[in-house]
mmCIF file of C-alpha atoms in Angstrom:
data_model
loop_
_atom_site.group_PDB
_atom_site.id
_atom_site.type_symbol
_atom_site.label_atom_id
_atom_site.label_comp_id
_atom_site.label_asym_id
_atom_site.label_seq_id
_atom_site.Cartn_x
_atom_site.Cartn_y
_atom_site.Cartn_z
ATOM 1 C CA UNK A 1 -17.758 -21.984 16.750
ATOM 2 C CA UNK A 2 -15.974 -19.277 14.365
ATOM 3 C CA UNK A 3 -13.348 -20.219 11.854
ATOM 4 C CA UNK A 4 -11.320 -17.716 14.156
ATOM 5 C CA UNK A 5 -12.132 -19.366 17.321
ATOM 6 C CA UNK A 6 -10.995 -22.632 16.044
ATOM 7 C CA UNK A 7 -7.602 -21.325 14.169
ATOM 8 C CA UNK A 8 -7.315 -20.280 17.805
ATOM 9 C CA UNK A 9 -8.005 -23.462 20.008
ATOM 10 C CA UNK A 10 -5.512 -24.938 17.397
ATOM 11 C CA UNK A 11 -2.715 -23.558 18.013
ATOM 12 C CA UNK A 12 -3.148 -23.523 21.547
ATOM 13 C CA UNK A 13 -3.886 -27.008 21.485
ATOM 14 C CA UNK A 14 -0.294 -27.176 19.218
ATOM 15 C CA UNK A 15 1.231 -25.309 22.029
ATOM 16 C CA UNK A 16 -0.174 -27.278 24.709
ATOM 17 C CA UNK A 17 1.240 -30.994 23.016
ATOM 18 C CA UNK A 18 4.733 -29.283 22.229
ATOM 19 C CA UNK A 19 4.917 -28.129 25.854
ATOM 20 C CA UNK A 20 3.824 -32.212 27.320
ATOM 21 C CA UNK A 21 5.970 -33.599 24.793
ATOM 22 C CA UNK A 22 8.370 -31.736 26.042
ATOM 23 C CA UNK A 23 7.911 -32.387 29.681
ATOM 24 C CA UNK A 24 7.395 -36.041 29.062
ATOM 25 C CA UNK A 25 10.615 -36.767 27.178
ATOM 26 C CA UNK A 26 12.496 -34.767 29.830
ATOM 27 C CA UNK A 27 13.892 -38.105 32.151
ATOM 28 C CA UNK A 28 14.646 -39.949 29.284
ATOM 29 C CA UNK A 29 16.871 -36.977 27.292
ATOM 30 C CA UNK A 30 18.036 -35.773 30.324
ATOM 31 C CA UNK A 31 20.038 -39.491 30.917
ATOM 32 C CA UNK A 32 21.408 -38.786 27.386
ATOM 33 C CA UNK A 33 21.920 -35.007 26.872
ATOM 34 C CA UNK A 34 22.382 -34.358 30.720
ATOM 35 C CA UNK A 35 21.066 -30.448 31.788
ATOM 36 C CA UNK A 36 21.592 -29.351 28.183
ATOM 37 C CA UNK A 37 18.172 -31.253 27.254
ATOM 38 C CA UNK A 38 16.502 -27.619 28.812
ATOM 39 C CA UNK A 39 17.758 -25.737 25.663
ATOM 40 C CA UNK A 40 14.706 -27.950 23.756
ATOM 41 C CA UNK A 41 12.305 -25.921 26.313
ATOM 42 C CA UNK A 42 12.784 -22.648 23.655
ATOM 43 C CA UNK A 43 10.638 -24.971 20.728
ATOM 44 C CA UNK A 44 7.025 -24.509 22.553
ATOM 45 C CA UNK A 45 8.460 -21.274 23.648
ATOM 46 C CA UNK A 46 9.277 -20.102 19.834
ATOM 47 C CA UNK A 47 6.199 -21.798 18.820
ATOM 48 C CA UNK A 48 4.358 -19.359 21.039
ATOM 49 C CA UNK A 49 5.287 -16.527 20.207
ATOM 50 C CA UNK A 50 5.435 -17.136 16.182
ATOM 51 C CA UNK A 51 1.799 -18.088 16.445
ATOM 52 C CA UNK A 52 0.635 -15.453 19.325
ATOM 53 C CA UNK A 53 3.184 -12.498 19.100
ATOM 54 C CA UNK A 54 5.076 -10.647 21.418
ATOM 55 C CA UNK A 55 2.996 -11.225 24.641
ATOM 56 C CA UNK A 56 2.450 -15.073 23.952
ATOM 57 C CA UNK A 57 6.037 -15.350 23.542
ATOM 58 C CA UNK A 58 7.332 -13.124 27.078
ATOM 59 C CA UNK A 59 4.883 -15.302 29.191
ATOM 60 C CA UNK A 60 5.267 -18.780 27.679
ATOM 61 C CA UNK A 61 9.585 -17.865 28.275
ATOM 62 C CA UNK A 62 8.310 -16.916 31.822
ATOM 63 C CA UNK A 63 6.425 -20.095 32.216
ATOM 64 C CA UNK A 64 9.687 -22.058 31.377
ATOM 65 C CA UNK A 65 11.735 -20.750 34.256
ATOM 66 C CA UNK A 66 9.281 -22.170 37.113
ATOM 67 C CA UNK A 67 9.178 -25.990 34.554
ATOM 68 C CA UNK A 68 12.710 -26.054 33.872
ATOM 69 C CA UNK A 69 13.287 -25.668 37.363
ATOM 70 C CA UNK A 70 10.820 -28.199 38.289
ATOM 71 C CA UNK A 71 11.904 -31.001 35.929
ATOM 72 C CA UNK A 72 15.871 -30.463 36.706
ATOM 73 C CA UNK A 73 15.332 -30.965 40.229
ATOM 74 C CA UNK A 74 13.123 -34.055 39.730
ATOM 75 C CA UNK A 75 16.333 -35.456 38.102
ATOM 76 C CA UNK A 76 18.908 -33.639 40.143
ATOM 77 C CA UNK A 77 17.433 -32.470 43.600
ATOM 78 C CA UNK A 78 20.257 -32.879 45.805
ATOM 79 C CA UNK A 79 22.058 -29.475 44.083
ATOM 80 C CA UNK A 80 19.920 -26.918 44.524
ATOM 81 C CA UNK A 81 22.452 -24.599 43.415
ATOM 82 C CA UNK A 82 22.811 -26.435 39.794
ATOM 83 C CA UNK A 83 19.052 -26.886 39.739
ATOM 84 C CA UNK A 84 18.338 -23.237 40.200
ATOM 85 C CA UNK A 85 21.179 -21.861 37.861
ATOM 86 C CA UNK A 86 19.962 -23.830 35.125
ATOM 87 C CA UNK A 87 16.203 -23.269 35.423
ATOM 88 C CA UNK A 88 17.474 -19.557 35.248
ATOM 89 C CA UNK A 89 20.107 -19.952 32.256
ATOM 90 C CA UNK A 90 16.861 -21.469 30.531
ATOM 91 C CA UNK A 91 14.777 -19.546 31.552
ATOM 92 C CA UNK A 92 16.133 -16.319 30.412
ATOM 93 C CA UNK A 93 17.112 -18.452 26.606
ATOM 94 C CA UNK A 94 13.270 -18.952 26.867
ATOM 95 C CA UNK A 95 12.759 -14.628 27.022
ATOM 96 C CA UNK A 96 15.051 -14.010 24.718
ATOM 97 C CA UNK A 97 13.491 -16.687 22.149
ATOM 98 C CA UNK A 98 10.062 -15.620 23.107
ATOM 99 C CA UNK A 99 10.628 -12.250 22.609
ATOM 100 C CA UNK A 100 12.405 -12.457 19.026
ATOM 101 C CA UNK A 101 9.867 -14.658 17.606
ATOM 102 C CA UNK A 102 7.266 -12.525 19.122
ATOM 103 C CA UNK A 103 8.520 -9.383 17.379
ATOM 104 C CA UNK A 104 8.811 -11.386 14.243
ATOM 105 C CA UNK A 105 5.175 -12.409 14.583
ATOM 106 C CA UNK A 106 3.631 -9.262 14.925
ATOM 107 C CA UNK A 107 5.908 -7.286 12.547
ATOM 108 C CA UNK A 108 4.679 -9.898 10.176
ATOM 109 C CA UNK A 109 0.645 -8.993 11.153
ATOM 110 C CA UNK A 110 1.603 -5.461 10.862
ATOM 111 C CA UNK A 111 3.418 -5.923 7.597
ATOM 112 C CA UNK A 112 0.706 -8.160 6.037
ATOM 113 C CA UNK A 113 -2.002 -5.614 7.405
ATOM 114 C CA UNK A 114 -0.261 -2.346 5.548
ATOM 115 C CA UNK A 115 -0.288 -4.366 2.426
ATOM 116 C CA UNK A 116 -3.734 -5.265 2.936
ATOM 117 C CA UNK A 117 -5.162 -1.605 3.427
ATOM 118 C CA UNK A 118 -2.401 -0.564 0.974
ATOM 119 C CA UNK A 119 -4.133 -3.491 -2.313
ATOM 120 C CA UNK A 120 -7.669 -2.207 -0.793
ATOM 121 C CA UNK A 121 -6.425 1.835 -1.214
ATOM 122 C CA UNK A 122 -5.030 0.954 -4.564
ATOM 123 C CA UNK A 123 -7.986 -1.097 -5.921
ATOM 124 C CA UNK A 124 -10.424 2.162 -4.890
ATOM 125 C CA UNK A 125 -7.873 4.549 -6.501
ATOM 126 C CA UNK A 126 -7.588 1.971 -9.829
ATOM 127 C CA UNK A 127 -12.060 1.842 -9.513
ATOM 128 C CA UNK A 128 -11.902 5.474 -9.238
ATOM 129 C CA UNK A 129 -9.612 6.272 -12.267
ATOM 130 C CA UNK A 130 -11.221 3.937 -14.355
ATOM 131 C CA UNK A 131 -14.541 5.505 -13.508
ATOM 132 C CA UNK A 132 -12.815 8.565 -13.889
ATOM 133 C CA UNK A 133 -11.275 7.693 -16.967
ATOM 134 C CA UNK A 134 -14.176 6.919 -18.869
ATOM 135 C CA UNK A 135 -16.181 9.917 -17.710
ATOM 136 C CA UNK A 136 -13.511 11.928 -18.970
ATOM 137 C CA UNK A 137 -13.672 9.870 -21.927
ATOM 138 C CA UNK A 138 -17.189 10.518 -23.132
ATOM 139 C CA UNK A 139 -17.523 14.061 -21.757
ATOM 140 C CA UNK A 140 -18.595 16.833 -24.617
ATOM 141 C CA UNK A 141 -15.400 18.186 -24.950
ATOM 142 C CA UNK A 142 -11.881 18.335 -26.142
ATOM 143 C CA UNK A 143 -10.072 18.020 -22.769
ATOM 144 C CA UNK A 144 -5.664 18.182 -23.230
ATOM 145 C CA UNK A 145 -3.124 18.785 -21.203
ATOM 146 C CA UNK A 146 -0.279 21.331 -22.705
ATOM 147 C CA UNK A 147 3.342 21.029 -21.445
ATOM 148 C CA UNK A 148 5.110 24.595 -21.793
ATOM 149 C CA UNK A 149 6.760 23.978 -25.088
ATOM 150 C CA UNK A 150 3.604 23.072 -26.618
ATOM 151 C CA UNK A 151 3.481 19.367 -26.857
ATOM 152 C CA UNK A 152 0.423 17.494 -25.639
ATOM 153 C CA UNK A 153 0.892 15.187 -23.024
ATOM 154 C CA UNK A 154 -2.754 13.970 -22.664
ATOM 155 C CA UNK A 155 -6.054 14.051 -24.895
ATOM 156 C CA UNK A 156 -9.130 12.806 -24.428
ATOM 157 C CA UNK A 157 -10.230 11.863 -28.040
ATOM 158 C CA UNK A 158 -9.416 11.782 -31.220
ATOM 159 C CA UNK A 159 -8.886 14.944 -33.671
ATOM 160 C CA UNK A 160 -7.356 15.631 -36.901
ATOM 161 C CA UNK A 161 -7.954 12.515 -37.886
ATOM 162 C CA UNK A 162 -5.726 11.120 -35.314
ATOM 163 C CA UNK A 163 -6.631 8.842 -31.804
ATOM 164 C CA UNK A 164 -6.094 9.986 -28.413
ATOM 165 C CA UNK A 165 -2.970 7.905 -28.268
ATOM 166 C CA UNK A 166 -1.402 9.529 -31.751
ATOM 167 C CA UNK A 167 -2.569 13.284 -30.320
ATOM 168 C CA UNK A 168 -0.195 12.474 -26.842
ATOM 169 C CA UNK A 169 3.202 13.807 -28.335
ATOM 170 C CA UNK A 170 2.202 15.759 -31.254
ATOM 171 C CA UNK A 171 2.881 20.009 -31.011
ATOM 172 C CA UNK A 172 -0.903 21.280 -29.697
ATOM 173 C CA UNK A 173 -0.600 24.330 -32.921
ATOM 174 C CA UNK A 174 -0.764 21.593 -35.193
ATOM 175 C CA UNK A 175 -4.400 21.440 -34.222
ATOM 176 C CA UNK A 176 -5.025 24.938 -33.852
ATOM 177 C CA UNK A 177 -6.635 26.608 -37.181
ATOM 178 C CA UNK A 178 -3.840 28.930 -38.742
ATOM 179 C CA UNK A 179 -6.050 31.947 -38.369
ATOM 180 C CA UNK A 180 -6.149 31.235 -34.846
ATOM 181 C CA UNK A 181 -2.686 30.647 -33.742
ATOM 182 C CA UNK A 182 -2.049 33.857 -32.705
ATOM 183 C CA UNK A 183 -4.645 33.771 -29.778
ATOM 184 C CA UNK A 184 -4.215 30.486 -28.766
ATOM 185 C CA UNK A 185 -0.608 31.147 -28.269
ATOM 186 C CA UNK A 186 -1.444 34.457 -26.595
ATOM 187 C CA UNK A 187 -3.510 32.458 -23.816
ATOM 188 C CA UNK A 188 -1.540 29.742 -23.417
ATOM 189 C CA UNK A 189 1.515 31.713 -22.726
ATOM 190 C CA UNK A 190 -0.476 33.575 -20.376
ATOM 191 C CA UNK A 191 -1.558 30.682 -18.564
ATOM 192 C CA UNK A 192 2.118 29.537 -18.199
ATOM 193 C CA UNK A 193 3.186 33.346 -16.768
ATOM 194 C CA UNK A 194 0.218 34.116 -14.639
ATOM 195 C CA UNK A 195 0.056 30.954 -13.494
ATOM 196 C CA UNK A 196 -4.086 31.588 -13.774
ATOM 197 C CA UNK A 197 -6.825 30.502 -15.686
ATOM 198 C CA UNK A 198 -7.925 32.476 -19.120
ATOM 199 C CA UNK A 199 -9.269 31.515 -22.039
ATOM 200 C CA UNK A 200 -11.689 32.713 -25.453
ATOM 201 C CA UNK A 201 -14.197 32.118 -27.815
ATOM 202 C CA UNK A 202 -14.285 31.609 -31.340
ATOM 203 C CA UNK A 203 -17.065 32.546 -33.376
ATOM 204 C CA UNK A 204 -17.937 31.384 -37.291
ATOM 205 C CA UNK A 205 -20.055 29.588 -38.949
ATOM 206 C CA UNK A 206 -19.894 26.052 -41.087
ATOM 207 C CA UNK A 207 -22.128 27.275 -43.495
ATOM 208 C CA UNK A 208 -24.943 30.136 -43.734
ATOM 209 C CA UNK A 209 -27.050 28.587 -41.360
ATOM 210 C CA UNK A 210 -25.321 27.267 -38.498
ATOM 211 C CA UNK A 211 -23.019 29.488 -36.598
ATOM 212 C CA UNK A 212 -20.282 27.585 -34.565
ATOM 213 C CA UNK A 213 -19.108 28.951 -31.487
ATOM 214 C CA UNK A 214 -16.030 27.501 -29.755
ATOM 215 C CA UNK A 215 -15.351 28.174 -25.777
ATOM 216 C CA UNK A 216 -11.823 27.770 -24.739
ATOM 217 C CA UNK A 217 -10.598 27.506 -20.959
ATOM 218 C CA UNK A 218 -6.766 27.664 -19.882
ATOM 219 C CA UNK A 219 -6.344 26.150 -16.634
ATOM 220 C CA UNK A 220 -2.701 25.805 -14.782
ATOM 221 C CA UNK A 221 -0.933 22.734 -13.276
ATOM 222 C CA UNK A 222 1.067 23.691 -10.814
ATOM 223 C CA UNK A 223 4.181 21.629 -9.185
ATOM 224 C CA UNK A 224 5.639 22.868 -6.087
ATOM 225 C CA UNK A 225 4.394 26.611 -6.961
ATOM 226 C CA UNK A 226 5.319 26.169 -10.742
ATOM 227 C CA UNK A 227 3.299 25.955 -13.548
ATOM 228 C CA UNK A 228 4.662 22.637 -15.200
ATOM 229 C CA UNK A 229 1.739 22.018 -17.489
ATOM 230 C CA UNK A 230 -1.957 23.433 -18.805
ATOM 231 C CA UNK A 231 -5.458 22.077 -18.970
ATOM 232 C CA UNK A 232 -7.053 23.004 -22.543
ATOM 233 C CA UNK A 233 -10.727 22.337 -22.205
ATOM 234 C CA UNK A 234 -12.502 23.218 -25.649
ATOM 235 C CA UNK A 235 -16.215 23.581 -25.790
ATOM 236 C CA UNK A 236 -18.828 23.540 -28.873
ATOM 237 C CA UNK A 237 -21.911 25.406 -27.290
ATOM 238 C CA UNK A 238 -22.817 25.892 -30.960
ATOM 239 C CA UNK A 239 -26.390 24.145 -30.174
ATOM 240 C CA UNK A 240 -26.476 25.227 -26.168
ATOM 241 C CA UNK A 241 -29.421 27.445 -25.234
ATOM 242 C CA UNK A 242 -28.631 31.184 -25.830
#
């Protein structure tokens, strides 16, 4: 038997006790509370539909109609008429309380279930950004993003002596060589107006034997069909197989 199964046969069986209990303390109540004791009819009734939903709780309210009637006119058969009305009058109580804690139940399943698949989307998206994160992390190359005044709202490592956290904030010329400037600013600002990718390369040498070459991409980010912010993606292929 499944863990399922027997959460099931439990609160059936729950149902099922509430419902004698009920039926077995009618006589005695009824001598004390007179036809109002049928308003205690709505507990199994409730109890249904909390535990079964919306379904549970419409037939178990149309189940009390035929019991209510059944038990009043055990205690009260010579009126037909008052047995009748008030095996109705509790009856429809029984729908109405059925019904609400029916709703209740399954907008609570369907609540719990969103949040659920919500904490099981968020977990892959948090997985996938970390992943994501560190590939970005360790990849060969300078990797910012450029808002349009210039300051730098993301880096991947550090530079200029400075971590990826002190680089987030800082103006991106102050890590542009001076001699430079003039073409980085010239691509950037074309990125911005174009709303396109461009970029360069930079040529040189640290010393008379190893020639540097720098590759540098421009890439928009776009927001509603403006450019809000660029991707600067800075290659060494100084070493990379002519």
């Amino acid at each position: 038997m499944t863990a399922r199964f027997r959460r099931f046969d439990v609160r059936v069986a729950l149902i099922g006790v509430t419902a004698v209990f009920y039926a077995l303390t009618f006589a005695p109540l009824y001598d004390e509370l007179g036809p109002g004791v049928v308003s205690l009819s709505v507990v199994p009734v409730a109890l249904a539909g909390w535990l079964f939903g919306l379904r549970a709780g419409l037939l178990a309210g149309a189940v009390a109609f035929p019991l209510n009637t059944v038990l009043l006119g055990l205690e009260d058969g010579a009126n037909l008429d008052s047995v009748v009305w008030g095996g109705a009058v509790a009856g429809s109580a029984a729908l109405m309380v059925g019904s609400v804690a029916g709703t209740l139940r399954d907008v609570t399943e369907r609540l719990h279930a969103e949040l659920e698949r919500r904490w099981d989307v968020d977990g892959s998206v948090r997985a996938s950004e970390s992943t994501l994160r560190q590939l970005v992390e360790h990849v060969p190359a300078m990797i910012m993003a450029v808002a349009n005044d210039g300051t730098v709202t993301y880096a991947n490592r550090a530079i200029g002596g400075l971590d990826a956290a002190q680089v987030r904030g800082a103006n991106v010329y102050n890590f542009v060589p001076r001699a430079h400037r003039d073409l980085f600013r010239t691509a950037l600002e074309r990125a911005f107006r174009e709303g396109g990718e461009t970029g360069y390369e930079i040529a040189g040498s640290a010393d008379d034997e190893h020639p540097v070459l720098h590759v540098l991409r421009f890439g928009p980010v776009k927001k509603d069909g403006q450019v809000v912010a660029t991707t600067l993606l800075s290659i060494d292929v100084s070493d990379s197989p002519k």
